[in-house]
PDB file of C-alpha atoms in Angstrom:
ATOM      1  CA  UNK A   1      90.783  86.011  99.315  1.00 84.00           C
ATOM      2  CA  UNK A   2      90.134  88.319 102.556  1.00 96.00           C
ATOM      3  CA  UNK A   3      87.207  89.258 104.209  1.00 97.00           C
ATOM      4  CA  UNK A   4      86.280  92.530 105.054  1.00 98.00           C
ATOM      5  CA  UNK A   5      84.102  93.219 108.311  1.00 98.00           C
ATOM      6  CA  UNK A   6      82.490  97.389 107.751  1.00 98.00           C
ATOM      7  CA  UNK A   7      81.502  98.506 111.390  1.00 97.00           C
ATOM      8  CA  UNK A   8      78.289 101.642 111.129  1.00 98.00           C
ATOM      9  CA  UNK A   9      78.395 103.329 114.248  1.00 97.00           C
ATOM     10  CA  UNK A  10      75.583 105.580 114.495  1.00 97.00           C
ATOM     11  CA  UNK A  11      77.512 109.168 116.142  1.00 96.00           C
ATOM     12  CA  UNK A  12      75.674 112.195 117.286  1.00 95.00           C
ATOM     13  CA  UNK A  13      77.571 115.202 115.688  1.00 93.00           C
ATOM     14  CA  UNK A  14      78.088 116.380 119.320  1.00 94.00           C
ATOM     15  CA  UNK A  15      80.366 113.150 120.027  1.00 95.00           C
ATOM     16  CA  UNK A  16      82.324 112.733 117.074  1.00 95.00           C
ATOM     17  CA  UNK A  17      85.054 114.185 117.983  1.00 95.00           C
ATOM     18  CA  UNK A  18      84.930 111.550 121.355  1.00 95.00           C
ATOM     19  CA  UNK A  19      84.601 108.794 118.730  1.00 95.00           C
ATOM     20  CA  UNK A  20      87.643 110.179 116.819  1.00 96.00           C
ATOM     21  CA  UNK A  21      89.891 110.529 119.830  1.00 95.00           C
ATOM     22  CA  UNK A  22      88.675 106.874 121.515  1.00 92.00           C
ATOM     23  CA  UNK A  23      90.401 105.469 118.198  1.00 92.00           C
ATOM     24  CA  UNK A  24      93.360 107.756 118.130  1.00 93.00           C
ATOM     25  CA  UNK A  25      93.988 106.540 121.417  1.00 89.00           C
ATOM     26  CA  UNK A  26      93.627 103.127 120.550  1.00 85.00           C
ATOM     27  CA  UNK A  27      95.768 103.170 117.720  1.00 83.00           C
ATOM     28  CA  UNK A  28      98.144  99.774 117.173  1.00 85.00           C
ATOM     29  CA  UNK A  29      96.256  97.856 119.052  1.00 86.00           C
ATOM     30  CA  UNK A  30      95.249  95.707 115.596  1.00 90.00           C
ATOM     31  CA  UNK A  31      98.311  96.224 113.113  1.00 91.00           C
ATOM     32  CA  UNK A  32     100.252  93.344 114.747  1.00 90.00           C
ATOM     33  CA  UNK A  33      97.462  90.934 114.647  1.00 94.00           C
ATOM     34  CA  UNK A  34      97.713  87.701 112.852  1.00 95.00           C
ATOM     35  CA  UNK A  35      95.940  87.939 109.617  1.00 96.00           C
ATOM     36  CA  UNK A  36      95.474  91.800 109.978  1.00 96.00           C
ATOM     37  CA  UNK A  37      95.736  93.249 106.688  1.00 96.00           C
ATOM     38  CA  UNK A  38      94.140  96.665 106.751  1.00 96.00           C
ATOM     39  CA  UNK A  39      92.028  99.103 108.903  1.00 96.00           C
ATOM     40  CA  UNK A  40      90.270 102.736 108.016  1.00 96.00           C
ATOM     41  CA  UNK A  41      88.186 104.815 110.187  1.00 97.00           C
ATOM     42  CA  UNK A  42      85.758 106.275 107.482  1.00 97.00           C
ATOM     43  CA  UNK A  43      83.892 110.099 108.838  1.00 97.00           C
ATOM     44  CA  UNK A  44      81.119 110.990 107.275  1.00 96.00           C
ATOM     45  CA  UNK A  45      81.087 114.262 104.892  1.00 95.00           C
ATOM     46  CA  UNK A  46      77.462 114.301 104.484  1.00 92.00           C
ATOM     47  CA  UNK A  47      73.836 113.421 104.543  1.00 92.00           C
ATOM     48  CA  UNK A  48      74.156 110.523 107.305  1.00 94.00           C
ATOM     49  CA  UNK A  49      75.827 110.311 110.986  1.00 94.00           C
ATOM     50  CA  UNK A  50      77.206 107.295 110.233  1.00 97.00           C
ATOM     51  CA  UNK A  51      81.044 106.381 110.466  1.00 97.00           C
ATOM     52  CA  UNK A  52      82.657 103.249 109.065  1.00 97.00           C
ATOM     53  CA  UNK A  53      85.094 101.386 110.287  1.00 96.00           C
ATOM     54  CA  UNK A  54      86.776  99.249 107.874  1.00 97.00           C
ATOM     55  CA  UNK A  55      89.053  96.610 108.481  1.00 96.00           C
ATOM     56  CA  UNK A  56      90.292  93.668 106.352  1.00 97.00           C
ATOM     57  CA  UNK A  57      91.924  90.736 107.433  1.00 98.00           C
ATOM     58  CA  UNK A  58      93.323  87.427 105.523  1.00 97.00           C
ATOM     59  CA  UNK A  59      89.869  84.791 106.855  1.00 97.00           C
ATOM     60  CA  UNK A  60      86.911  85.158 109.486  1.00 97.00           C
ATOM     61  CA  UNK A  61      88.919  83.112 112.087  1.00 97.00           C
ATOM     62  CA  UNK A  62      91.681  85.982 112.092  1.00 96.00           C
ATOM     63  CA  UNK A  63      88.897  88.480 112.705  1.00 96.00           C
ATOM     64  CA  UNK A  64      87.484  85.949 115.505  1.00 95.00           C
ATOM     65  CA  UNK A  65      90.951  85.372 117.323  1.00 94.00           C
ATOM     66  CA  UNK A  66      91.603  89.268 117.435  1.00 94.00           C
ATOM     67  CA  UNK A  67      87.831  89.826 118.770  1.00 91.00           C
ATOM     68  CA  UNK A  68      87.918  86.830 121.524  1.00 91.00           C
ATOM     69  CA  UNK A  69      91.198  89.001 122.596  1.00 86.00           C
ATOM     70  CA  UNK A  70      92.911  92.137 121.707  1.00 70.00           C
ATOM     71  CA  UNK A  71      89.820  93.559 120.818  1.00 66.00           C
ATOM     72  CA  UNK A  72      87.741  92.871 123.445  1.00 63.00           C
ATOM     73  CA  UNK A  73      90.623  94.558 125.432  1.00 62.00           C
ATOM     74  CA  UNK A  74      90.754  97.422 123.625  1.00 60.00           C
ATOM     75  CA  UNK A  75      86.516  98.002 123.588  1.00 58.00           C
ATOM     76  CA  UNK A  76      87.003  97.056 127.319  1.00 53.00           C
ATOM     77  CA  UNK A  77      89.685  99.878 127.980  1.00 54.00           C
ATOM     78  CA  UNK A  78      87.815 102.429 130.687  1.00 48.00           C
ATOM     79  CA  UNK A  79      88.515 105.357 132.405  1.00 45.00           C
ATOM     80  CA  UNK A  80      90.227 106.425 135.901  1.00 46.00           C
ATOM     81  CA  UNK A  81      88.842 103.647 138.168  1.00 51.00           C
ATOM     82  CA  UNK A  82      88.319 101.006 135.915  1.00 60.00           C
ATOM     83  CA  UNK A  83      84.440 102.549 134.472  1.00 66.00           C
ATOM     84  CA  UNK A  84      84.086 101.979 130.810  1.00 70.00           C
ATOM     85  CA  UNK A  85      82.932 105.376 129.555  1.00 79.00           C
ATOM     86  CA  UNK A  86      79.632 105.802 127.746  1.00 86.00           C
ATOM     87  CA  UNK A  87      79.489 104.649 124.455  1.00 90.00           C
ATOM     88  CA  UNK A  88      80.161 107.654 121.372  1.00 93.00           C
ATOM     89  CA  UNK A  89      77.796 105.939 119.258  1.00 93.00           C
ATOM     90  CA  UNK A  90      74.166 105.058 119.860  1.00 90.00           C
ATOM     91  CA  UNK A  91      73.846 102.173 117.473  1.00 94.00           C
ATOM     92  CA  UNK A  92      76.156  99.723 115.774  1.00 93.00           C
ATOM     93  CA  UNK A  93      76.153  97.728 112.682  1.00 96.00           C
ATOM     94  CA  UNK A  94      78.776  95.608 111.808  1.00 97.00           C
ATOM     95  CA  UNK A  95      78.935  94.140 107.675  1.00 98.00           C
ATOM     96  CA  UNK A  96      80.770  91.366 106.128  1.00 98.00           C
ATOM     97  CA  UNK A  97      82.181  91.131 103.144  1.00 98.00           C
ATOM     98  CA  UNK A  98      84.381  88.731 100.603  1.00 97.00           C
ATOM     99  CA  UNK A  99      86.637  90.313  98.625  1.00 96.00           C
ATOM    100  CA  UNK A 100      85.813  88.851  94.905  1.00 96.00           C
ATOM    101  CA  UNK A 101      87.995  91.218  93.310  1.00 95.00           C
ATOM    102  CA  UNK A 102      90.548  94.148  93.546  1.00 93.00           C
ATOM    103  CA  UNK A 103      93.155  96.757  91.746  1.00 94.00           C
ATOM    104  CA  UNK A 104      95.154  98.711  92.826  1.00 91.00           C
ATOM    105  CA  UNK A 105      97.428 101.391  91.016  1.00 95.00           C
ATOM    106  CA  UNK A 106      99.869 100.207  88.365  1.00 94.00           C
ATOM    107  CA  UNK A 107     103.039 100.738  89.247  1.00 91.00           C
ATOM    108  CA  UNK A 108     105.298 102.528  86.511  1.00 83.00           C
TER     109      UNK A 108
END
């Protein structure tokens, strides 16, 4: 089955909305990867300053491939000049998972 890798980027309130436009402005740069399978950008409601970003792909080597490349491209992108900006978050966790088991709605 596919693995899921759960990224916990610590964000200040005063740069979420930095955080939240960095990935608007990235968006597509993962849904044509090989073995992509799904991606959520998780804000927090309350009680932590954590975000989550989710993403789920068919084995470990597809998340390697896109990290060795497309993502390090896209966590490379900078400004005017070629400066990468300062980060949004001020720590980062990043989770892996198996997925053992899953449902989804049933379809009438």
């Amino acid at each position: 089955m596919s693995i899921v890798k759960i990224n916990v980027l610590t964000v200040p309130e005063e740069q979420r909305e930095t955080l939240e436009k960095r990935f608007a402005s990235r968006a597509g740069t993962v849904d044509s990867s090989d073995g992509f399978e799904w991606f959520e950008l998780l804000r927090p409601v309350e009680g932590t300053d954590s975000y989550l970003v989710y993403t789920r792909w068919r084995a470990e080597e597809d998340f390697q491939n896109w990290m060795s490349g497309r993502g390090q491209a896209a966590h490379r992108d900078g400004a005017a000049g070629g400066e990468r900006p300062k980060p949004a978050a001020t720590d980062s966790t990043l989770w892996t998972f198996e997925v053992i088991q899953q449902a989804a709605p049933k379809q009438d």
